[in-house]
CSV table of C-alpha atoms and ligand atoms in Angstrom, one decimal:
chain,number,residue,atom,x,y,z
A,223,MET,CA,-11.9,52.8,-32.3
A,224,ILE,CA,-16.0,55.4,-30.8
A,225,ASP,CA,-17.9,54.9,-33.9
A,226,GLU,CA,-17.8,58.8,-34.7
A,227,ARG,CA,-20.5,58.7,-36.8
A,228,LEU,CA,-23.1,57.6,-34.0
A,229,SER,CA,-21.6,60.0,-31.6
A,230,ARG,CA,-23.1,62.7,-33.1
A,231,THR,CA,-24.5,65.7,-31.3
A,232,THR,CA,-27.0,66.6,-34.6
A,233,GLU,CA,-30.0,64.6,-35.4
A,234,ALA,CA,-30.3,61.9,-38.2
A,235,PRO,CA,-31.3,61.0,-40.7
A,236,SER,CA,-31.9,63.3,-42.9
A,237,THR,CA,-35.6,64.9,-43.3
A,238,ALA,CA,-34.5,65.4,-47.5
A,239,THR,CA,-34.1,61.4,-47.8
A,240,VAL,CA,-37.4,60.7,-46.1
A,241,SER,CA,-39.0,63.2,-48.1
A,242,THR,CA,-37.4,62.1,-51.7
A,243,ALA,CA,-38.1,58.4,-50.4
A,244,PHE,CA,-41.4,59.5,-50.5
A,245,GLU,CA,-42.0,61.4,-53.2
A,246,ASP,CA,-40.5,58.1,-55.0
A,247,ALA,CA,-43.0,55.3,-53.7
A,248,PHE,CA,-46.3,57.9,-54.1
A,249,GLY,CA,-45.3,60.5,-56.6
A,250,ARG,CA,-45.8,63.5,-54.8
A,251,ARG,CA,-44.6,65.3,-51.6
A,252,PRO,CA,-45.4,64.4,-48.2
A,253,ASP,CA,-47.6,66.9,-45.8
A,254,GLY,CA,-45.1,66.8,-43.5
A,255,VAL,CA,-41.9,65.3,-41.7
A,256,TRP,CA,-42.1,63.9,-38.0
A,257,ALA,CA,-39.1,63.0,-35.9
A,258,ALA,CA,-39.0,60.8,-33.1
A,259,PRO,CA,-35.6,59.4,-31.1
A,260,GLY,CA,-34.5,56.0,-30.2
A,261,ARG,CA,-33.1,55.9,-26.0
A,262,VAL,CA,-30.6,54.5,-23.5
A,263,ASN,CA,-32.1,54.2,-19.8
A,264,VAL,CA,-29.5,55.8,-17.6
A,265,ILE,CA,-31.1,54.0,-14.2
A,266,GLY,CA,-34.6,52.4,-13.6
A,267,GLU,CA,-34.2,48.7,-15.5
A,268,HIS,CA,-37.1,46.2,-15.4
A,269,THR,CA,-39.4,49.2,-12.8
A,270,ASP,CA,-41.6,50.7,-15.8
A,271,TYR,CA,-44.2,48.0,-15.7
A,272,ASN,CA,-44.0,47.8,-11.9
A,273,ASP,CA,-45.7,51.4,-11.7
A,274,GLY,CA,-42.0,52.5,-11.0
A,275,PHE,CA,-39.1,55.0,-11.6
A,276,VAL,CA,-37.1,55.3,-14.8
A,277,LEU,CA,-34.5,57.7,-16.2
A,278,PRO,CA,-34.4,57.3,-19.4
A,279,MET,CA,-32.5,60.3,-22.6
A,280,ALA,CA,-33.4,60.4,-25.6
A,281,LEU,CA,-30.4,59.7,-28.8
A,282,PRO,CA,-29.9,61.7,-31.5
A,283,GLN,CA,-30.8,58.4,-33.2
A,284,GLY,CA,-34.6,57.8,-34.4
A,285,VAL,CA,-36.7,57.5,-36.7
A,286,ARG,CA,-38.2,60.0,-39.2
A,287,ALA,CA,-41.7,59.7,-40.6
A,288,ALA,CA,-42.6,61.5,-43.8
A,289,ALA,CA,-46.6,61.3,-44.5
A,290,ALA,CA,-49.4,62.8,-46.3
A,291,ARG,CA,-53.4,61.5,-45.4
A,292,THR,CA,-55.8,60.6,-49.3
A,293,ALA,CA,-58.5,60.4,-49.9
A,294,ASP,CA,-59.0,56.5,-49.8
A,295,ASP,CA,-59.2,54.2,-46.7
A,296,ARG,CA,-55.9,52.5,-46.5
A,297,VAL,CA,-52.7,52.8,-45.2
A,298,ARG,CA,-49.5,52.6,-47.7
A,299,VAL,CA,-45.7,52.6,-45.7
A,300,VAL,CA,-42.1,51.6,-47.4
A,301,SER,CA,-39.1,51.8,-45.2
A,302,LEU,CA,-35.3,52.8,-46.0
A,303,GLN,CA,-34.4,49.9,-44.2
A,304,GLU,CA,-37.0,47.1,-46.1
A,305,PRO,CA,-36.2,47.9,-49.2
A,306,GLY,CA,-39.3,46.8,-51.3
A,307,GLU,CA,-42.8,47.3,-52.4
A,308,PRO,CA,-45.1,49.6,-49.6
A,309,VAL,CA,-47.2,47.2,-47.0
A,310,GLY,CA,-50.3,48.0,-47.6
A,311,PHE,CA,-53.4,47.6,-45.0
A,312,PRO,CA,-56.8,49.3,-44.7
A,313,VAL,CA,-57.1,51.2,-41.8
A,314,ASP,CA,-59.9,49.2,-39.4
A,315,VAL,CA,-56.3,46.7,-39.7
A,316,ARG,CA,-56.8,44.5,-36.5
A,317,PRO,CA,-53.8,42.7,-34.7
A,318,GLY,CA,-52.8,39.5,-36.4
A,319,ASP,CA,-53.3,41.1,-40.1
A,320,VAL,CA,-49.8,42.5,-40.5
A,321,THR,CA,-46.4,41.5,-39.2
A,322,GLY,CA,-42.8,41.9,-39.3
A,323,TRP,CA,-42.0,46.1,-39.3
A,324,ALA,CA,-44.7,47.2,-40.3
A,325,ALA,CA,-46.8,45.7,-37.3
A,326,TYR,CA,-45.4,48.7,-35.7
A,327,VAL,CA,-47.2,50.8,-38.1
A,328,ALA,CA,-50.5,49.0,-38.4
A,329,GLY,CA,-50.5,48.4,-34.5
A,330,VAL,CA,-50.7,52.4,-33.9
A,331,VAL,CA,-53.3,52.5,-36.3
A,332,TRP,CA,-55.2,50.5,-34.7
A,333,SER,CA,-54.4,51.8,-31.3
A,334,LEU,CA,-55.4,54.9,-32.0
A,335,ARG,CA,-58.8,54.1,-34.3
A,336,SER,CA,-59.9,52.2,-30.8
A,337,ALA,CA,-59.4,54.8,-28.8
A,338,GLY,CA,-62.4,56.2,-30.6
A,339,HIS,CA,-60.0,58.3,-33.1
A,340,ALA,CA,-60.6,59.6,-35.9
A,341,VAL,CA,-57.8,58.0,-38.1
A,342,GLY,CA,-58.0,57.8,-42.4
A,343,GLY,CA,-55.9,56.9,-45.0
A,344,VAL,CA,-52.6,57.7,-45.3
A,345,ASP,CA,-48.9,57.4,-46.9
A,346,LEU,CA,-45.7,56.8,-45.0
A,347,ALA,CA,-42.3,56.6,-46.1
A,348,VAL,CA,-39.8,55.6,-42.9
A,349,ASP,CA,-36.3,56.2,-42.5
A,350,GLY,CA,-34.3,55.6,-39.4
A,351,ASP,CA,-30.8,54.9,-37.8
A,352,VAL,CA,-31.1,53.4,-34.1
A,353,PRO,CA,-29.3,50.6,-34.6
A,354,ALA,CA,-32.6,47.5,-34.0
A,355,GLY,CA,-32.1,44.8,-31.9
A,356,ALA,CA,-30.1,47.1,-29.7
A,357,GLY,CA,-32.1,47.7,-27.0
A,358,LEU,CA,-32.5,51.5,-27.8
A,359,SER,CA,-35.9,51.4,-29.0
A,360,SER,CA,-35.9,51.5,-32.4
A,361,SER,CA,-39.5,50.3,-32.1
A,362,ALA,CA,-40.8,52.9,-29.8
A,363,ALA,CA,-39.0,55.1,-31.8
A,364,LEU,CA,-40.6,54.1,-35.0
A,365,GLU,CA,-44.5,53.6,-33.3
A,366,CYS,CA,-43.7,57.7,-32.2
A,367,SER,CA,-42.6,59.0,-35.0
A,368,VAL,CA,-45.6,57.8,-36.8
A,369,ALA,CA,-48.3,58.1,-34.0
A,370,CYS,CA,-47.2,62.1,-33.9
A,371,ALA,CA,-47.4,62.0,-37.7
A,372,LEU,CA,-51.2,61.3,-37.3
A,373,ASN,CA,-52.0,63.2,-34.2
A,374,GLU,CA,-51.2,66.1,-36.3
A,375,LEU,CA,-52.4,64.9,-40.0
A,376,PHE,CA,-55.6,64.2,-38.3
A,377,ASP,CA,-55.7,66.9,-35.8
A,378,LEU,CA,-56.5,64.8,-32.9
A,379,ASP,CA,-54.7,67.2,-30.7
A,380,ILE,CA,-53.7,64.0,-28.5
A,381,ALA,CA,-51.1,65.2,-25.5
A,382,PRO,CA,-47.7,63.5,-25.5
A,383,ALA,CA,-48.3,61.2,-22.4
A,384,ASP,CA,-51.4,59.9,-24.0
A,385,LEU,CA,-49.7,59.3,-27.2
A,386,ALA,CA,-46.9,57.1,-25.4
A,387,ARG,CA,-49.7,55.0,-24.1
A,388,LEU,CA,-51.3,54.5,-27.5
A,389,ALA,CA,-48.0,53.4,-28.8
A,390,GLN,CA,-47.1,51.0,-26.0
A,391,ARG,CA,-50.6,49.7,-25.9
A,392,ALA,CA,-49.8,48.8,-29.9
A,393,GLU,CA,-46.7,47.5,-29.2
A,394,ASN,CA,-48.2,45.3,-26.7
A,395,ASP,CA,-52.1,44.6,-28.2
A,396,PHE,CA,-50.7,44.3,-31.8
A,397,VAL,CA,-46.9,43.4,-32.0
A,398,GLY,CA,-47.4,40.7,-28.5
A,399,MET,CA,-45.0,42.7,-26.8
A,400,PRO,CA,-46.0,43.5,-23.8
A,401,CYS,CA,-43.2,46.3,-22.5
A,402,GLY,CA,-44.0,49.0,-20.1
A,403,VAL,CA,-44.2,53.0,-20.9
A,404,MET,CA,-40.8,53.9,-20.4
A,405,ASP,CA,-39.2,53.8,-24.1
A,406,GLN,CA,-42.5,55.4,-25.5
A,407,MET,CA,-42.5,58.5,-23.4
A,408,ALA,CA,-38.5,58.9,-23.3
A,409,SER,CA,-39.5,59.4,-27.3
A,410,VAL,CA,-42.0,62.1,-26.9
A,411,ALA,CA,-40.9,63.6,-23.7
A,412,CYS,CA,-37.6,63.9,-23.2
A,413,GLU,CA,-36.0,67.2,-23.6
A,414,GLU,CA,-32.1,68.1,-25.0
A,415,GLY,CA,-29.8,67.9,-22.1
A,416,HIS,CA,-31.9,66.9,-19.8
A,417,LEU,CA,-32.7,62.9,-18.8
A,418,LEU,CA,-36.6,62.2,-17.9
A,419,PHE,CA,-36.8,61.4,-14.1
A,420,LEU,CA,-40.7,59.9,-15.2
A,421,ASP,CA,-43.0,57.7,-12.4
A,422,THR,CA,-44.6,55.1,-14.9
A,423,ARG,CA,-48.1,55.3,-12.5
A,424,SER,CA,-48.9,59.2,-12.9
A,425,LEU,CA,-46.7,59.8,-15.8
A,426,ARG,CA,-45.5,62.6,-14.1
A,427,ALA,CA,-42.0,63.7,-16.1
A,428,GLU,CA,-39.6,65.7,-14.6
A,429,ARG,CA,-36.9,67.1,-16.3
A,430,VAL,CA,-33.5,66.8,-14.9
A,431,PRO,CA,-29.8,68.5,-16.8
A,432,PHE,CA,-27.8,66.1,-17.4
A,433,ASP,CA,-24.1,67.4,-18.9
A,434,THR,CA,-21.5,65.1,-18.6
A,435,ALA,CA,-19.3,67.5,-20.9
A,436,SER,CA,-19.0,70.6,-18.5
A,437,HIS,CA,-17.8,67.7,-15.6
A,438,ASP,CA,-15.4,66.4,-18.4
A,439,ARG,CA,-17.1,63.4,-18.4
A,440,THR,CA,-18.5,60.9,-21.4
A,441,LEU,CA,-21.3,58.6,-21.3
A,442,LEU,CA,-20.3,55.9,-23.2
A,443,VAL,CA,-22.9,53.5,-25.4
A,444,ILE,CA,-20.7,49.9,-25.8
A,445,ASP,CA,-23.2,47.7,-28.4
A,446,THR,CA,-22.6,44.4,-27.3
A,447,ARG,CA,-24.3,43.1,-30.4
A,448,ALA,CA,-25.2,40.0,-28.2
A,449,PRO,CA,-28.2,38.2,-30.1
A,450,HIS,CA,-30.7,38.8,-28.0
A,451,ARG,CA,-31.8,35.2,-26.8
A,452,LEU,CA,-34.7,34.8,-25.4
A,453,VAL,CA,-36.1,38.4,-25.1
A,454,ASP,CA,-39.6,38.0,-25.6
A,455,GLY,CA,-40.7,34.9,-23.9
A,456,GLU,CA,-38.1,35.8,-20.6
A,457,TYR,CA,-39.4,39.6,-20.4
A,458,ALA,CA,-43.3,38.2,-19.9
A,459,ARG,CA,-42.1,35.6,-17.3
A,460,ARG,CA,-40.5,38.3,-15.5
A,461,ARG,CA,-43.6,40.9,-15.8
A,462,ALA,CA,-45.7,37.7,-14.7
A,463,ALA,CA,-43.5,36.9,-11.9
A,464,CYS,CA,-43.8,40.6,-10.3
A,465,GLU,CA,-47.7,40.7,-11.3
A,466,ALA,CA,-48.0,37.7,-9.1
A,467,ALA,CA,-45.4,38.8,-6.4
A,468,ALA,CA,-47.7,42.1,-6.2
A,469,GLU,CA,-51.1,40.4,-5.7
A,470,THR,CA,-49.2,37.4,-2.7
A,471,VAL,CA,-48.0,41.0,-0.7
A,472,GLY,CA,-51.4,42.9,-1.4
A,473,VAL,CA,-50.1,45.6,-3.2
A,474,ARG,CA,-51.4,47.3,-6.6
A,475,ALA,CA,-47.8,47.5,-7.7
A,476,LEU,CA,-44.3,46.7,-6.8
A,477,ARG,CA,-43.9,50.4,-6.7
A,478,ASP,CA,-45.5,50.4,-3.6
A,479,VAL,CA,-43.0,48.4,-1.1
A,480,ALA,CA,-40.2,50.1,0.0
A,481,VAL,CA,-36.7,49.0,0.5
A,482,ASP,CA,-37.7,49.1,4.6
A,483,ASP,CA,-40.7,47.1,3.9
A,484,LEU,CA,-38.1,44.0,2.2
A,485,PRO,CA,-37.5,42.0,5.6
A,486,ALA,CA,-41.5,41.7,6.1
A,487,VAL,CA,-42.3,41.1,2.7
A,488,LEU,CA,-39.5,38.8,1.4
A,489,PRO,CA,-40.7,35.7,3.4
A,490,ARG,CA,-43.9,35.8,1.9
A,491,LEU,CA,-42.8,34.8,-1.0
A,492,ASP,CA,-41.2,32.2,-2.9
A,493,ASP,CA,-36.7,32.3,-3.5
A,494,GLU,CA,-37.6,33.5,-7.3
A,495,GLN,CA,-40.1,36.1,-6.4
A,496,GLN,CA,-37.7,37.1,-3.7
A,497,ARG,CA,-34.9,37.8,-5.9
A,498,ARG,CA,-37.0,39.5,-8.9
A,499,VAL,CA,-38.6,41.8,-5.9
A,500,ARG,CA,-35.7,42.4,-4.6
A,501,HIS,CA,-34.4,43.9,-8.0
A,502,VAL,CA,-37.2,45.8,-8.7
A,503,VAL,CA,-37.4,47.9,-5.1
A,504,THR,CA,-33.8,48.3,-4.8
A,505,GLU,CA,-33.6,49.5,-8.5
A,506,ASN,CA,-36.6,52.2,-7.9
A,507,ALA,CA,-34.5,53.4,-4.1
A,508,ARG,CA,-31.5,53.8,-6.5
A,509,VAL,CA,-33.4,56.0,-9.2
A,510,GLU,CA,-34.4,58.6,-6.5
A,511,ASP,CA,-30.5,58.2,-5.6
A,512,VAL,CA,-29.8,59.1,-8.9
A,513,VAL,CA,-31.6,61.8,-9.6
A,514,HIS,CA,-30.9,63.4,-6.0
A,515,ARG,CA,-27.0,63.3,-6.6
A,516,LEU,CA,-27.6,64.6,-10.2
A,517,ARG,CA,-29.6,67.3,-9.1
A,518,ASP,CA,-26.7,68.4,-6.7
A,519,GLY,CA,-24.2,68.2,-8.8
A,520,ASP,CA,-22.6,65.0,-8.0
A,521,LEU,CA,-22.0,63.2,-11.7
A,522,ASP,CA,-19.6,60.9,-10.0
A,523,GLY,CA,-21.8,59.9,-7.2
A,524,ILE,CA,-23.8,58.2,-9.5
A,525,GLY,CA,-21.2,55.6,-10.7
A,526,PRO,CA,-21.5,53.5,-8.3
A,527,LEU,CA,-25.5,53.3,-8.5
A,528,LEU,CA,-24.9,52.3,-12.3
A,529,THR,CA,-22.7,49.5,-10.9
A,530,ALA,CA,-25.3,48.6,-7.9
A,531,SER,CA,-28.4,48.8,-10.6
A,532,HIS,CA,-26.0,46.0,-13.1
A,533,ALA,CA,-25.2,43.8,-10.2
A,534,SER,CA,-28.8,43.5,-9.1
A,535,LEU,CA,-30.0,42.9,-13.0
A,536,ARG,CA,-27.2,40.1,-13.0
A,537,ASP,CA,-27.7,38.3,-10.0
A,538,ASP,CA,-31.5,39.2,-8.7
A,539,TYR,CA,-33.7,39.9,-11.7
A,540,GLU,CA,-31.4,37.3,-13.8
A,541,VAL,CA,-31.6,39.4,-17.3
A,542,THR,CA,-27.7,39.4,-18.3
A,543,VAL,CA,-25.7,37.6,-20.7
A,544,GLY,CA,-21.9,36.8,-20.5
A,545,GLU,CA,-21.3,39.8,-22.8
A,546,LEU,CA,-23.3,42.5,-21.0
A,547,ASP,CA,-21.4,41.2,-17.7
A,548,ALA,CA,-18.0,40.9,-19.6
A,549,ALA,CA,-18.4,44.2,-20.8
A,550,VAL,CA,-19.6,46.1,-17.6
A,551,GLU,CA,-16.3,44.1,-15.6
A,552,ALA,CA,-14.1,45.3,-18.3
A,553,ALA,CA,-14.9,49.4,-18.5
A,554,LEU,CA,-15.1,49.2,-14.7
A,555,SER,CA,-11.2,47.5,-14.7
A,556,ALA,CA,-10.2,50.5,-17.1
A,557,GLY,CA,-11.5,53.0,-14.7
A,558,ALA,CA,-15.2,53.8,-15.6
A,559,LEU,CA,-17.0,55.4,-12.5
A,560,GLY,CA,-19.7,53.5,-13.2
A,561,ALA,CA,-21.6,50.5,-15.5
A,562,ARG,CA,-24.4,48.7,-16.1
A,563,MET,CA,-26.2,46.9,-18.7
A,564,THR,CA,-29.4,49.5,-20.0
A,565,GLY,CA,-33.0,48.2,-21.9
A,566,GLY,CA,-34.5,44.7,-21.2
A,567,GLY,CA,-31.1,42.6,-21.2
A,568,PHE,CA,-30.8,39.2,-22.7
A,569,GLY,CA,-28.2,41.4,-25.3
A,570,GLY,CA,-28.3,44.6,-26.6
A,571,CYS,CA,-25.4,47.8,-25.2
A,572,VAL,CA,-24.1,48.5,-21.8
A,573,ILE,CA,-23.4,52.1,-20.8
A,574,ALA,CA,-20.6,53.8,-19.0
A,575,LEU,CA,-19.4,56.9,-17.1
A,576,VAL,CA,-15.8,57.4,-17.9
A,577,ALA,CA,-13.5,60.3,-17.8
A,578,ALA,CA,-13.3,62.4,-21.4
A,579,ASP,CA,-10.3,61.7,-22.0
A,580,ARG,CA,-10.2,57.5,-20.7
A,581,ALA,CA,-13.7,56.9,-23.3
A,582,GLU,CA,-11.6,55.4,-26.1
A,583,ALA,CA,-9.3,53.3,-23.3
A,584,VAL,CA,-12.1,52.3,-21.7
A,585,PHE,CA,-13.6,51.2,-24.8
A,586,ASP,CA,-10.4,49.4,-25.6
A,587,ALA,CA,-10.8,47.4,-22.5
A,588,VAL,CA,-14.2,46.3,-23.6
A,589,ARG,CA,-13.1,45.0,-27.3
A,590,GLU,CA,-9.7,43.1,-25.9
A,591,ALA,CA,-12.2,41.2,-23.3
A,592,PHE,CA,-14.5,40.4,-25.9
A,593,ALA,CA,-11.3,39.0,-28.4
A,594,THR,CA,-10.3,37.3,-25.4
A,595,ALA,CA,-13.7,35.8,-24.8
A,596,GLY,CA,-14.6,34.9,-28.0
A,597,TYR,CA,-17.5,37.4,-28.2
A,598,ALA,CA,-18.5,39.3,-31.7
A,599,GLU,CA,-17.0,42.5,-31.7
A,600,PRO,CA,-18.4,45.6,-30.3
A,601,THR,CA,-19.4,48.9,-31.1
A,602,ALA,CA,-19.8,52.2,-29.3
A,603,PHE,CA,-21.1,55.6,-29.5
A,604,THR,CA,-20.9,58.3,-26.9
A,605,ALA,CA,-24.4,59.5,-26.2
A,606,VAL,CA,-25.8,62.9,-25.7
A,607,PRO,CA,-29.5,63.9,-24.2
A,608,SER,CA,-31.6,65.4,-27.1
A,609,PRO,CA,-34.9,66.2,-28.2
A,610,GLY,CA,-37.7,64.3,-28.0
A,611,ALA,CA,-40.4,63.4,-31.0
A,612,HIS,CA,-41.0,66.9,-32.6
A,613,ARG,CA,-42.2,67.8,-36.1
A,614,VAL,CA,-39.3,68.7,-38.3
A,615,ARG,CA,-41.1,69.9,-41.9
B,761,GLA,C1,-37.9,47.0,-22.9
B,761,GLA,C2,-39.1,47.6,-22.8
B,761,GLA,C3,-39.4,49.0,-21.9
B,761,GLA,C4,-38.6,48.6,-20.3
B,761,GLA,C5,-37.5,48.4,-20.4
B,761,GLA,C6,-36.6,47.3,-19.5
B,761,GLA,O1,-37.1,48.4,-23.2
B,761,GLA,O2,-39.4,48.2,-23.6
B,761,GLA,O3,-40.7,48.9,-20.9
B,761,GLA,O4,-39.2,47.1,-19.7
B,761,GLA,O5,-37.3,46.9,-20.8
B,761,GLA,O6,-36.6,48.3,-18.3
């Protein structure tokens, strides 16, 4: 069964719960509560660190951060997902000083302060409901909820795109994950009912209406629950291969290579780089194609492009695993209009665009395929584009 609890359209977790957790931990009321969502990416995978295009949407699932300034220069943070004493560190924390889940919080403090923003002592309680390890950007949601809280509490007046860049820097240089800017931009800049068509070079964003229900369609998110394997090392290797290829070709980033340039460009690269470049260049073109079709009201027309994206990630970019391929294949066999892995790959989720009355049948087909293959039982929910980060209290 599709998970009704995860398929909700209203936001959670609740403001009251995180406020109470704050009061329990710190003995006073928070100054405010901020929310930042996780995301699914509809198309544009492994393009963001190549200055390319992405098309994510925010999920109703996210992180809530209750926060209040303190008089000393310390940060203390509790998480409802990690019961225990508050994790504490000084505001002049450095990379390596804090590890584990609190590194995402410490990284944001470090990143903002490194950029010259006067962040002082603060108490924080965080509560999240983005399934962790599913490739739905639970870490960006955590970073962005904290970044938004600090931005307002200390009157920093940082614009959303700059806040996203600072949160990305926390993840790159404090946590040590060399991600692009998609997840953080999705978390701060998405709008309800819309996809975020983002140029990751300029951070220029357009909102593209995405109303599956009015077309009797559903966007199904299937969490394969495949354990993320090799994810960080392989991600960094893909990124390095792209950067090396861009240098060989003589462009600033692979974004500057067009599909029509491929016949001239590919022979200059080794086999592996050829595959990586072909994926990135064709994927950028697919994002633009999807945006055009959506603007023309041709929702079903994006299906084959989603499926082509998956094939490219499987064959050329080599970031899928058996569970992701099996889920896509089973979904398509059961009548999905298109399906692809979403996020970094090596595990995580698949999205499928399905006729609304076929959603349950498509998910059943995936479950059956997984049972036959001996894979863990997948879960699924339906997703609608939800609001980006904002203050809730
Ligand atoms: C992860 C990263 C993103 C992006 C995707 C792949 O989610 O955090 O920056 O590179 O992988 O598209």
